Tab-separated table of C-alpha atoms and ligand atoms in Angstrom:
chain	number	residue	atom	x	y	z
A	1	MET	CA	18.090	31.766	22.373
A	2	ARG	CA	19.338	28.628	20.092
A	3	ASP	CA	16.873	26.785	21.533
A	4	THR	CA	14.013	28.939	20.957
A	5	LEU	CA	14.797	29.083	17.749
A	6	ILE	CA	14.960	25.714	17.089
A	7	GLN	CA	11.273	25.221	18.976
A	8	ALA	CA	10.246	28.073	16.479
A	9	THR	CA	11.373	26.712	13.792
A	10	TYR	CA	10.134	22.899	14.480
A	11	LEU	CA	5.703	24.919	15.430
A	12	VAL	CA	6.225	26.014	11.822
A	13	ALA	CA	7.441	22.233	9.892
A	14	SER	CA	4.595	21.030	11.873
A	15	ALA	CA	2.425	23.607	10.753
A	16	LEU	CA	3.792	22.823	6.933
A	17	PHE	CA	2.872	19.173	7.699
A	18	ILE	CA	-0.624	19.178	9.043
A	19	ILE	CA	-1.209	21.929	5.877
A	20	ALA	CA	0.079	18.681	3.605
A	21	ILE	CA	-1.739	16.530	5.064
A	22	LYS	CA	-4.249	18.658	4.087
A	23	LEU	CA	-3.531	19.613	0.082
A	24	LEU	CA	-2.512	15.284	0.114
A	25	ASN	CA	-6.610	14.922	-0.248
A	26	SER	CA	-7.136	15.972	-3.472
A	27	PRO	CA	-5.326	14.847	-6.755
A	28	ARG	CA	-5.582	18.609	-8.053
A	29	THR	CA	-3.239	20.254	-4.804
A	30	ALA	CA	-1.213	17.021	-3.542
A	31	ARG	CA	1.399	17.976	-6.287
A	32	LEU	CA	1.945	21.067	-3.660
A	33	GLY	CA	0.935	19.295	-0.406
A	34	ASN	CA	3.459	16.773	-0.641
A	35	GLY	CA	6.014	19.677	-1.485
A	36	LEU	CA	5.450	21.606	1.861
A	37	GLY	CA	6.024	18.361	4.130
A	38	ALA	CA	9.453	18.235	2.074
A	39	LEU	CA	10.468	21.512	2.857
A	40	GLY	CA	8.125	20.837	6.608
A	41	MET	CA	11.206	17.947	6.648
A	42	LEU	CA	14.170	20.051	5.712
A	43	MET	CA	13.515	22.831	8.520
A	44	GLY	CA	12.851	20.147	10.711
A	45	ALA	CA	16.411	18.417	10.730
A	46	ILE	CA	18.216	21.563	9.814
A	47	ALA	CA	17.035	23.624	13.226
A	48	THR	CA	18.126	19.806	15.081
A	49	LEU	CA	21.306	20.103	13.620
A	50	PHE	CA	22.366	23.113	15.854
A	51	TYR	CA	21.305	21.155	19.100
A	52	GLN	CA	23.886	22.176	21.479
A	53	GLU	CA	24.826	18.386	22.310
A	54	ILE	CA	25.802	17.994	19.078
A	55	VAL	CA	29.524	18.948	19.406
A	56	ARG	CA	30.869	16.774	16.870
A	57	TYR	CA	29.640	16.489	13.140
A	58	GLU	CA	31.256	13.908	11.222
A	59	TRP	CA	29.111	10.948	11.276
A	60	ILE	CA	26.004	13.027	11.238
A	61	LEU	CA	27.729	14.084	7.787
A	62	LEU	CA	29.171	10.516	7.302
A	63	GLY	CA	24.777	9.304	7.718
A	64	VAL	CA	23.349	12.921	4.845
A	65	VAL	CA	25.943	11.614	2.498
A	66	LEU	CA	25.265	7.445	2.928
A	67	GLY	CA	22.151	8.383	3.677
A	68	GLY	CA	21.046	10.473	0.506
A	69	ALA	CA	22.652	8.635	-1.847
A	70	LEU	CA	20.839	5.789	-1.060
A	71	GLY	CA	17.894	6.961	-1.295
A	72	ALA	CA	18.112	9.062	-4.267
A	73	TRP	CA	19.158	6.063	-5.830
A	74	MET	CA	16.241	4.183	-5.178
A	75	ALA	CA	14.301	6.943	-5.437
A	76	LEU	CA	15.731	6.805	-8.684
A	77	ARG	CA	16.003	3.383	-9.822
A	78	VAL	CA	12.190	1.635	-8.718
A	79	ARG	CA	10.757	0.942	-10.995
A	80	MET	CA	6.468	1.715	-10.495
A	81	THR	CA	5.324	-1.728	-9.985
A	82	ALA	CA	8.111	-2.089	-7.203
A	83	MET	CA	6.866	1.655	-5.248
A	84	PRO	CA	4.347	-0.635	-2.746
A	85	GLN	CA	7.317	-2.910	-1.815
A	86	MET	CA	9.397	0.235	-1.402
A	87	VAL	CA	7.047	1.955	0.830
A	88	ALA	CA	6.850	-1.461	2.321
A	89	LEU	CA	10.916	-0.699	3.425
A	90	LEU	CA	10.678	2.873	4.314
A	91	ASN	CA	7.805	1.826	6.282
A	92	GLY	CA	9.954	0.032	7.985
A	93	PHE	CA	12.972	1.919	8.511
A	94	GLY	CA	11.278	4.735	10.120
A	95	GLY	CA	10.424	1.266	12.738
A	96	GLY	CA	14.457	0.341	12.625
A	97	ALA	CA	15.093	4.513	13.483
A	98	SER	CA	13.018	4.094	15.542
A	99	THR	CA	14.948	1.085	17.848
A	100	LEU	CA	18.531	1.805	16.788
A	101	VAL	CA	17.510	5.404	19.042
A	102	GLY	CA	15.915	3.246	21.351
A	103	LEU	CA	18.926	1.378	22.180
A	104	VAL	CA	21.507	3.900	21.877
A	105	GLU	CA	19.924	5.524	24.071
A	106	VAL	CA	19.278	2.734	26.884
A	107	LEU	CA	22.236	2.103	26.121
A	108	ARG	CA	23.967	5.501	27.190
A	109	ARG	CA	21.991	6.322	30.149
A	110	VAL	CA	20.589	2.989	31.724
A	111	PRO	CA	22.951	2.570	33.277
A	112	GLN	CA	22.971	5.860	35.030
A	113	GLY	CA	20.142	4.928	36.491
A	114	GLU	CA	18.301	7.478	37.623
A	115	ASP	CA	15.692	7.324	34.597
A	116	SER	CA	11.786	7.850	35.264
A	117	PRO	CA	9.276	4.304	35.649
A	118	VAL	CA	7.697	7.264	31.703
A	119	TRP	CA	11.145	7.682	29.772
A	120	LEU	CA	11.261	3.759	29.964
A	121	LEU	CA	7.734	2.864	29.452
A	122	THR	CA	8.241	5.072	26.666
A	123	VAL	CA	11.867	3.276	25.186
A	124	GLY	CA	10.867	0.355	25.668
A	125	LEU	CA	6.943	1.573	22.916
A	126	SER	CA	9.519	2.466	20.766
A	127	ILE	CA	12.101	-0.569	20.888
A	128	LEU	CA	9.130	-3.157	20.948
A	129	ILE	CA	6.831	-1.246	18.622
A	130	GLY	CA	10.376	0.070	16.068
A	131	ALA	CA	11.048	-3.894	16.147
A	132	ALA	CA	7.678	-5.816	15.029
A	133	THR	CA	6.936	-2.509	11.951
A	134	LEU	CA	10.662	-3.851	10.442
A	135	SER	CA	10.336	-7.031	10.824
A	136	GLY	CA	6.730	-7.313	9.679
A	137	SER	CA	7.457	-4.981	6.798
A	138	LEU	CA	10.705	-6.945	5.079
A	139	ILE	CA	8.465	-9.428	5.374
A	140	ALA	CA	5.385	-7.793	3.564
A	141	ALA	CA	7.487	-5.692	0.803
A	142	GLY	CA	9.525	-9.228	0.443
A	143	LYS	CA	6.077	-10.658	-0.218
A	144	LEU	CA	4.582	-7.809	-2.387
A	145	HIS	CA	8.196	-8.300	-4.272
A	146	GLU	CA	7.774	-12.480	-4.354
A	147	VAL	CA	10.787	-13.992	-3.225
A	148	ILE	CA	8.579	-14.893	-0.563
A	149	THR	CA	4.511	-16.254	-1.579
A	150	GLY	CA	2.649	-14.564	-1.470
A	151	ARG	CA	-0.153	-17.387	-0.252
A	152	PRO	CA	-0.457	-17.279	3.862
A	153	ILE	CA	2.396	-18.701	5.775
A	154	VAL	CA	0.064	-20.586	9.001
A	155	LEU	CA	2.064	-22.681	11.223
A	156	PRO	CA	0.172	-25.213	13.581
A	157	GLY	CA	-0.970	-22.815	16.001
A	158	HIS	CA	0.143	-19.787	14.788
A	159	HIS	CA	-2.027	-17.115	15.673
A	160	TYR	CA	-1.516	-18.444	19.345
A	161	GLN	CA	2.132	-18.428	18.613
A	162	THR	CA	1.227	-14.711	17.989
A	163	GLY	CA	-0.287	-14.450	21.024
A	164	LEU	CA	2.563	-15.009	23.117
A	165	TRP	CA	4.956	-13.311	21.634
A	166	LEU	CA	3.234	-10.651	21.876
A	167	VAL	CA	2.524	-11.157	25.985
A	168	ALA	CA	6.901	-11.925	26.368
A	169	ALA	CA	7.233	-9.168	25.244
A	170	LEU	CA	4.343	-7.167	27.042
A	171	VAL	CA	5.725	-9.086	30.400
A	172	LEU	CA	9.383	-7.620	28.862
A	173	LEU	CA	8.527	-4.588	28.455
A	174	VAL	CA	6.720	-4.222	32.140
A	175	TRP	CA	9.984	-5.696	33.938
A	176	ALA	CA	12.657	-3.613	31.805
A	177	ILE	CA	10.339	-0.701	33.443
A	178	ALA	CA	10.508	-2.805	37.522
A	179	THR	CA	14.095	-3.143	36.873
A	180	PRO	CA	15.952	-2.079	33.976
A	181	ALA	CA	18.657	-3.702	32.610
A	182	GLN	CA	20.747	-3.708	29.045
A	183	GLY	CA	19.646	-7.019	28.874
A	184	LEU	CA	16.623	-7.170	29.060
A	185	PHE	CA	16.158	-3.776	26.371
A	186	GLY	CA	17.863	-7.060	23.836
A	187	LEU	CA	15.749	-9.714	25.185
A	188	LEU	CA	12.727	-7.303	23.781
A	189	THR	CA	14.269	-6.533	21.105
A	190	ALA	CA	14.932	-9.876	20.006
A	191	ILE	CA	11.101	-10.460	20.829
A	192	ALA	CA	9.296	-7.648	19.692
A	193	THR	CA	11.592	-9.414	16.124
A	194	ILE	CA	9.914	-12.102	15.889
A	195	LEU	CA	6.342	-10.650	16.707
A	196	GLY	CA	6.879	-8.503	13.568
A	197	VAL	CA	6.947	-11.864	11.032
A	198	TRP	CA	4.545	-13.864	13.046
A	199	MET	CA	2.061	-11.562	12.418
A	200	VAL	CA	2.920	-10.679	8.334
A	201	LEU	CA	3.559	-14.264	7.133
A	202	PRO	CA	-0.234	-15.422	8.054
A	203	VAL	CA	-1.088	-12.586	5.710
A	204	GLY	CA	-2.088	-13.854	1.906
A	205	GLY	CA	-2.333	-12.245	-1.050
A	206	ALA	CA	-5.701	-9.972	-1.113
A	207	ASP	CA	-5.044	-8.296	2.173
A	208	MET	CA	-1.630	-7.587	2.413
A	209	PRO	CA	-3.283	-3.769	1.680
A	210	VAL	CA	-5.182	-4.042	5.288
A	211	ILE	CA	-1.674	-5.151	7.049
A	212	VAL	CA	0.909	-2.573	4.788
A	213	SER	CA	-1.379	0.337	6.048
A	214	PHE	CA	-1.249	-0.781	9.864
A	215	LEU	CA	2.508	-1.336	9.611
A	216	ASN	CA	2.717	2.533	8.206
A	217	SER	CA	0.760	3.393	11.707
A	218	LEU	CA	3.542	1.607	13.581
A	219	SER	CA	6.218	3.346	12.170
A	220	GLY	CA	4.473	6.187	13.099
A	221	LEU	CA	4.041	5.082	16.922
A	222	ALA	CA	7.322	3.919	17.138
A	223	ALA	CA	8.231	7.041	16.042
A	224	ALA	CA	6.181	8.918	18.659
A	225	ALA	CA	7.018	6.811	21.183
A	226	THR	CA	11.032	8.070	19.885
A	227	GLY	CA	9.734	11.775	19.659
A	228	PHE	CA	9.005	11.235	24.031
A	229	VAL	CA	12.731	9.318	24.463
A	230	LEU	CA	14.265	12.551	23.282
A	231	GLN	CA	11.867	15.166	24.142
A	232	ASN	CA	11.247	16.117	20.074
A	233	TYR	CA	7.877	18.176	20.011
A	234	LEU	CA	8.695	17.450	15.859
A	235	LEU	CA	9.064	14.125	16.336
A	236	ILE	CA	6.264	13.270	18.965
A	237	ILE	CA	3.777	15.790	16.527
A	238	ALA	CA	5.272	14.214	12.853
A	239	GLY	CA	5.061	10.347	14.810
A	240	THR	CA	1.171	10.453	16.257
A	241	LEU	CA	0.144	12.546	11.876
A	242	VAL	CA	1.589	9.702	10.648
A	243	GLY	CA	0.124	6.786	12.725
A	244	ALA	CA	-3.540	8.381	13.484
A	245	SER	CA	-2.997	8.703	8.876
A	246	GLY	CA	-2.110	5.369	9.495
A	247	PHE	CA	-4.613	4.372	11.275
A	248	ILE	CA	-7.865	5.952	9.335
A	249	LEU	CA	-5.708	4.022	6.058
A	250	THR	CA	-6.276	0.747	7.791
A	251	THR	CA	-9.984	1.603	8.203
A	252	ILE	CA	-10.259	2.808	4.862
A	253	MET	CA	-8.807	-0.367	3.454
A	254	SER	CA	-9.897	-2.512	5.981
A	255	LYS	CA	-12.866	-1.759	5.291
A	256	ALA	CA	-12.056	-1.588	1.505
A	257	MET	CA	-12.442	-5.649	2.104
A	258	ASN	CA	-14.978	-6.496	3.885
A	259	ARG	CA	-12.958	-7.840	6.913
A	260	SER	CA	-12.050	-6.696	10.177
A	261	LEU	CA	-7.571	-5.901	11.491
A	262	TRP	CA	-8.333	-7.956	13.865
A	263	SER	CA	-9.379	-11.156	11.164
A	264	VAL	CA	-6.202	-10.110	9.061
A	265	LEU	CA	-4.236	-9.938	12.145
A	266	PHE	CA	-5.487	-13.315	13.978
A	267	GLU	CA	-8.307	-14.746	12.058
A	268	ALA	CA	-6.365	-16.270	8.707
A	269	VAL	CA	-8.761	-14.893	6.142
A	270	GLY	CA	-7.948	-16.722	2.946
A	271	GLY	CA	-6.070	-19.200	3.948
A	272	GLN	CA	-7.687	-21.619	1.157
A	273	VAL	CA	-6.637	-21.248	-1.975
A	274	SER	CA	-9.591	-22.149	-4.364
A	275	ALA	CA	-9.211	-25.273	-6.395
A	276	ALA	CA	-10.654	-24.371	-9.093
A	277	SER	CA	-8.872	-25.323	-12.904
A	278	ALA	CA	-8.808	-24.054	-15.652
A	279	GLU	CA	-8.655	-28.060	-16.799
A	280	GLY	CA	-11.255	-28.875	-19.870
A	281	ARG	CA	-12.329	-25.229	-20.745
A	282	THR	CA	-12.547	-22.617	-22.458
A	283	VAL	CA	-12.729	-18.976	-23.378
A	284	ARG	CA	-13.561	-16.795	-25.575
A	285	GLN	CA	-11.056	-14.964	-27.478
A	286	THR	CA	-10.881	-12.351	-29.561
A	287	SER	CA	-9.116	-9.582	-31.745
A	288	ALA	CA	-8.091	-5.756	-31.465
A	289	GLU	CA	-10.004	-4.846	-34.277
A	290	ASP	CA	-13.088	-7.046	-32.694
A	291	VAL	CA	-12.614	-5.215	-29.597
A	292	ALA	CA	-12.622	-2.213	-31.854
A	293	LEU	CA	-16.108	-2.891	-33.309
A	294	MET	CA	-17.763	-3.946	-30.275
A	295	LEU	CA	-16.477	-0.163	-28.511
A	296	SER	CA	-18.060	1.805	-31.867
A	297	TYR	CA	-21.428	0.187	-31.466
A	298	ALA	CA	-20.985	0.957	-27.782
A	299	ARG	CA	-23.490	3.823	-26.161
A	300	SER	CA	-21.242	3.308	-22.337
A	301	VAL	CA	-18.176	1.795	-22.004
A	302	VAL	CA	-16.671	1.637	-18.351
A	303	ILE	CA	-12.435	1.383	-18.248
A	304	VAL	CA	-11.466	-1.223	-15.227
A	305	PRO	CA	-8.192	-0.892	-14.356
A	306	GLY	CA	-5.493	-3.013	-12.471
A	307	TYR	CA	-2.325	-4.478	-11.516
A	308	GLY	CA	-1.509	-5.192	-15.664
A	309	MET	CA	-1.687	-1.495	-16.185
A	310	ALA	CA	0.210	-0.108	-14.032
A	311	VAL	CA	3.448	-3.557	-15.020
A	312	SER	CA	2.606	-3.069	-19.104
A	313	GLN	CA	2.692	1.525	-18.265
A	314	ALA	CA	-0.690	1.251	-20.208
A	315	GLN	CA	-1.854	4.699	-18.886
A	316	HIS	CA	-0.928	6.416	-21.722
A	317	ALA	CA	-2.282	4.408	-24.352
A	318	VAL	CA	-5.931	3.635	-22.104
A	319	LYS	CA	-6.147	8.188	-22.517
A	320	LYS	CA	-5.823	7.876	-26.550
A	321	LEU	CA	-8.753	5.064	-26.753
A	322	LEU	CA	-10.195	7.437	-23.575
A	323	ASP	CA	-9.495	10.300	-26.476
A	324	ALA	CA	-10.511	8.717	-29.821
A	325	LEU	CA	-13.718	6.436	-28.540
A	326	GLN	CA	-15.289	10.671	-26.576
A	327	LYS	CA	-14.364	11.360	-31.033
A	328	LYS	CA	-17.105	9.524	-31.354
A	329	GLY	CA	-20.087	9.905	-29.036
A	330	VAL	CA	-19.096	7.258	-26.103
A	331	GLU	CA	-19.769	7.872	-22.390
A	332	VAL	CA	-16.936	6.739	-21.606
A	333	ARG	CA	-16.218	5.919	-16.980
A	334	PHE	CA	-13.175	4.904	-15.805
A	335	ALA	CA	-14.620	2.077	-12.394
A	336	ILE	CA	-11.982	2.368	-9.252
A	337	HIS	CA	-11.730	-0.403	-7.129
A	338	PRO	CA	-9.771	0.640	-2.982
A	339	VAL	CA	-7.078	-2.065	-3.176
A	340	ALA	CA	-6.570	-2.290	-6.988
A	341	GLY	CA	-2.930	-2.399	-8.162
A	342	ARG	CA	-0.755	-3.094	-5.775
A	343	MET	CA	-0.868	0.644	-3.215
A	344	PRO	CA	-4.133	3.009	-1.837
A	345	GLY	CA	-4.770	5.500	-4.793
A	346	HIS	CA	-2.724	3.297	-7.886
A	347	MET	CA	-4.130	3.573	-10.297
A	348	ASN	CA	-5.970	7.505	-9.318
A	349	VAL	CA	-1.718	7.862	-9.372
A	350	LEU	CA	-1.254	5.973	-13.228
A	351	LEU	CA	-4.296	7.604	-14.435
A	352	ALA	CA	-4.101	11.086	-13.904
A	353	GLU	CA	-0.290	11.586	-14.841
A	354	ALA	CA	-2.016	10.122	-17.824
A	355	ASP	CA	-4.073	13.611	-17.904
A	356	VAL	CA	-7.193	11.756	-17.538
A	357	PRO	CA	-9.645	14.363	-16.306
A	358	TYR	CA	-10.414	12.852	-12.377
A	359	ASP	CA	-14.384	12.711	-13.334
A	360	LEU	CA	-15.166	10.318	-14.826
A	361	LEU	CA	-12.995	8.331	-12.159
A	362	TRP	CA	-15.805	6.090	-10.349
A	363	GLU	CA	-16.187	4.300	-6.750
A	364	MET	CA	-17.149	0.449	-6.285
A	365	GLU	CA	-20.057	1.593	-4.769
A	366	ARG	CA	-21.232	4.269	-7.331
A	367	ILE	CA	-20.935	2.230	-10.528
A	368	ASN	CA	-21.394	-1.050	-9.430
A	369	PRO	CA	-25.720	0.111	-10.057
A	370	ASP	CA	-24.444	0.495	-13.686
A	371	PHE	CA	-22.886	-2.493	-14.684
A	372	PRO	CA	-26.536	-3.402	-15.802
A	373	GLN	CA	-26.589	-0.874	-17.989
A	374	VAL	CA	-22.831	-0.652	-19.440
A	375	ASP	CA	-22.289	-1.916	-22.744
A	376	VAL	CA	-18.408	-2.978	-22.767
A	377	ALA	CA	-16.759	-2.983	-19.654
A	378	LEU	CA	-13.332	-3.291	-20.572
A	379	VAL	CA	-10.556	-4.710	-18.030
A	380	ILE	CA	-7.219	-4.033	-18.199
A	381	GLY	CA	-4.905	-5.556	-16.421
A	382	ALA	CA	-7.468	-6.290	-13.293
A	383	ASN	CA	-8.441	-9.342	-12.402
A	384	ASP	CA	-8.966	-10.254	-8.113
A	385	VAL	CA	-11.215	-6.858	-7.979
A	386	VAL	CA	-13.359	-8.834	-10.736
A	387	ASN	CA	-13.498	-11.837	-9.463
A	388	PRO	CA	-17.153	-13.248	-9.130
A	389	ALA	CA	-14.919	-15.940	-6.618
A	390	ALA	CA	-15.370	-13.175	-4.198
A	391	LYS	CA	-19.261	-13.512	-4.235
A	392	THR	CA	-19.505	-17.495	-4.405
A	393	ASP	CA	-17.226	-18.975	-2.910
A	394	PRO	CA	-16.409	-18.995	0.519
A	395	SER	CA	-13.241	-20.849	0.133
A	396	SER	CA	-11.599	-18.374	-1.087
A	397	PRO	CA	-9.566	-16.162	-0.477
A	398	LEU	CA	-11.570	-12.723	-1.290
A	399	TYR	CA	-15.232	-14.025	0.324
A	400	GLY	CA	-15.931	-11.383	0.975
A	401	MET	CA	-14.214	-8.149	-0.411
A	402	PRO	CA	-16.672	-6.251	-2.931
A	403	ILE	CA	-15.656	-6.005	-6.230
A	404	LEU	CA	-17.141	-4.722	-9.383
A	405	GLU	CA	-19.304	-5.958	-11.052
A	406	VAL	CA	-18.497	-5.545	-14.569
A	407	ASP	CA	-19.979	-9.560	-15.242
A	408	LYS	CA	-23.157	-7.661	-15.056
A	409	ALA	CA	-21.756	-6.280	-18.216
A	410	ARG	CA	-23.761	-6.371	-21.981
A	411	THR	CA	-20.046	-7.926	-22.592
A	412	VAL	CA	-17.398	-7.940	-20.756
A	413	VAL	CA	-13.411	-8.024	-22.869
A	414	VAL	CA	-10.392	-8.605	-20.726
A	415	LEU	CA	-6.763	-7.517	-21.069
A	416	LYS	CA	-4.758	-9.261	-19.900
A	417	ARG	CA	-1.261	-12.218	-21.548
A	418	SER	CA	-2.454	-15.479	-20.457
A	419	LEU	CA	-5.044	-17.345	-18.055
A	420	ASN	CA	-3.289	-16.850	-14.969
A	421	PRO	CA	-4.749	-15.712	-11.698
A	422	GLY	CA	-3.582	-12.614	-10.208
A	423	PHE	CA	-1.533	-11.270	-6.447
A	424	ALA	CA	-4.214	-13.802	-3.904
A	425	GLY	CA	-3.442	-16.870	-6.645
A	426	VAL	CA	-7.077	-17.467	-7.243
A	427	GLU	CA	-8.820	-18.621	-10.963
A	428	ASN	CA	-11.769	-15.852	-12.855
A	429	GLU	CA	-13.822	-17.765	-13.057
A	430	LEU	CA	-15.586	-14.622	-14.502
A	431	PHE	CA	-13.437	-15.535	-18.552
A	432	TYR	CA	-15.788	-18.577	-18.411
A	433	LYS	CA	-18.365	-16.394	-18.336
A	434	PRO	CA	-21.067	-16.561	-21.976
A	435	ASN	CA	-20.352	-12.400	-21.706
A	436	THR	CA	-16.508	-12.181	-21.364
A	437	TYR	CA	-14.079	-12.659	-24.289
A	438	MET	CA	-10.219	-12.117	-23.326
A	439	LEU	CA	-7.759	-10.364	-25.773
A	440	PHE	CA	-3.958	-11.274	-24.936
A	441	GLY	CA	-1.399	-10.328	-25.065
A	442	ASP	CA	0.256	-6.786	-23.374
A	443	ALA	CA	-2.179	-3.859	-22.268
A	444	LYS	CA	-0.208	-1.310	-23.859
A	445	LYS	CA	0.482	-3.651	-27.365
A	446	SER	CA	-3.796	-4.604	-26.910
A	447	LEU	CA	-4.763	-0.934	-25.741
A	448	GLU	CA	-3.144	0.608	-29.506
A	449	ALA	CA	-3.882	-1.903	-31.556
A	450	ILE	CA	-7.475	-1.387	-30.421
A	451	THR	CA	-7.280	2.460	-30.835
A	452	GLN	CA	-5.741	2.400	-34.446
A	453	ALA	CA	-8.506	0.303	-35.491
A	454	LEU	CA	-10.936	2.292	-33.744
A	455	MET	CA	-9.624	5.534	-35.723
A	456	GLU	CA	-10.402	3.281	-38.798
A	457	ILE	CA	-13.480	1.870	-38.798
B	1	LIG	P1	-3.735	-7.954	-9.986
B	1	LIG	O1	-5.741	-8.584	-8.896
B	1	LIG	O2	-2.638	-8.317	-9.092
B	1	LIG	O3	-4.220	-8.722	-10.983
B	1	LIG	C1	-3.574	-8.482	-12.291
B	1	LIG	C2	-3.440	-8.838	-12.967
B	1	LIG	O4	-3.081	-8.037	-14.993
B	1	LIG	C3	-2.479	-10.328	-13.670
B	1	LIG	O5	-4.421	-11.401	-13.308
B	1	LIG	C4	-2.242	-10.543	-15.219
B	1	LIG	O6	-2.732	-10.813	-15.832
B	1	LIG	C5	-2.380	-8.789	-15.167
B	1	LIG	N1	-1.277	-8.896	-16.259
B	1	LIG	C6	0.437	-8.458	-15.860
B	1	LIG	N2	1.127	-7.662	-16.222
B	1	LIG	C7	0.138	-7.416	-17.826
B	1	LIG	C8	0.999	-6.906	-18.760
B	1	LIG	N3	1.791	-6.566	-18.683
B	1	LIG	N4	-0.420	-6.541	-19.430
B	1	LIG	C9	-1.550	-7.107	-19.148
B	1	LIG	N5	-1.654	-7.474	-18.294
B	1	LIG	C10	-0.296	-8.098	-17.509
B	1	LIG	O7	-4.603	-7.330	-9.922
B	1	LIG	P2	-6.257	-6.140	-9.279
B	1	LIG	O8	-7.039	-6.808	-10.131
B	1	LIG	O9	-5.468	-4.457	-9.857
B	1	LIG	O10	-5.872	-6.381	-7.788
B	1	LIG	C11	-4.519	-6.236	-6.988
B	1	LIG	C12	-4.578	-6.922	-6.192
B	1	LIG	O11	-3.520	-6.960	-5.407
B	1	LIG	C13	-5.613	-7.559	-5.057
B	1	LIG	O12	-5.860	-8.585	-4.222
B	1	LIG	C14	-5.614	-6.239	-3.894
B	1	LIG	O13	-5.476	-7.291	-2.421
B	1	LIG	C15	-3.766	-6.614	-3.887
B	1	LIG	N6	-3.060	-5.832	-3.030
B	1	LIG	C16	-3.139	-4.523	-3.115
B	1	LIG	C17	-2.946	-3.871	-2.767
B	1	LIG	C18	-2.766	-2.193	-2.885
B	1	LIG	O14	-3.030	-1.450	-1.448
B	1	LIG	N7	-3.644	-1.242	-3.652
B	1	LIG	C19	-1.213	-3.495	-1.484
B	1	LIG	C20	-1.063	-4.400	-1.420
B	1	LIG	C21	-2.163	-5.790	-2.361
B	1	LIG	P3	-1.539	-11.879	-16.259
B	1	LIG	O15	-0.142	-12.506	-15.897
B	1	LIG	O16	-1.814	-13.112	-16.837
B	1	LIG	O17	-0.926	-11.232	-17.714
């Protein structure tokens, strides 16, 4: 009876996960989807506590208190701009948990020597994938947090070495299945950890979204493997959902970057950082008043938000400018690049928070043909996603990535603090084009000044 109730709760929780993913499809229903997903997780966790094998609750309680406190502290403390690192870390923790569970099961069951090859395969996979996900995610989080350089770190023969680590891990896995021994699984953990580090080190700036989604997918696969180890159906279903949705996201991100996953992982695309330099060249600087004047005479304005909007938390100031422009009868749209910011959907989330209507958000493919008819393209803290080097400079790490073609607009105004490059570390030719004006300063302050001036016109 007890087991039937647990399994029935798992079934309801699984259904909640699937409904949650469906609801996450649209910003209007995403909040509800998130809530239902969390409810499913809570139900699953509570049902698991009723397992007959659990005889003492002290350690579980300690884990809940420590983990809960750490999670709450992170959620409250972390700034919105540091969210991508946190997501990368949480992917890694998922992988780490799978490895730990796998290792504990190895310690518990392998000495008895009664396990089937299939069970040994699943425990080996949960250790291998989990450990590679943990170490890879730590490197990714370090790169996103800029404690490790965002540029590709490529050792001589790097990709052959990665291939060798992968082969070594697979050989060990087969060996451990053929002659199960605790030491072999320990060695597998060590090699998988190195594999994760080797895999992520050469991934450079602009390609991080691809690798972070891939690690997310791996963390799901590791959890699913752990589900097989423990014969826990909820874990199998939840892990498979994360693995599959993460893989779909990886495909979307690869497509957005115009790269294959293979080339990101094994070919160090964008390994070179172009040497274009700002020396001896000048840009046209402008003022908030002049930008307000340009905007007030415009018929069509396209706002291009980027990571700098997130840094300066300028989304509410953007909404105020939108309202002021619409009041003056100017047509305003937003151009959203799929990898703008530091996580998928970053700009959509921020603009939704400021109540910018969703139908004003245009995707890259849809808005690019319109730029020649746009009077003013207002670039707010975006850099890589509008860098023409992606189309013109084969030595650039951005080469091949589709960009928002703001340079085709009649006038371009760029709001940023300096001429510093973006995440990929590449100079931006856009700033030196004859139709580009730079408004230096914090994006939020600049926007407030523009809106103020606009209302006074
Ligand atoms: P970006 O290339 O990182 O450039 C952001 C720009 O914002 C910087 O050049 C910076 O210039 C400016 N900025 C920073 N703080 C500012 C402030 N307070 N006020 C005004 N400007 C400010 O951004 P992006 O064009 O959005 O491109 C995103 C990049 O991140 C791509 O390379 C993408 O591949 C990568 N990435 C994306 C994801 C994802 O999932 N979306 C994940 C990981 C990496 P100043 O310092 O001069 O102000």
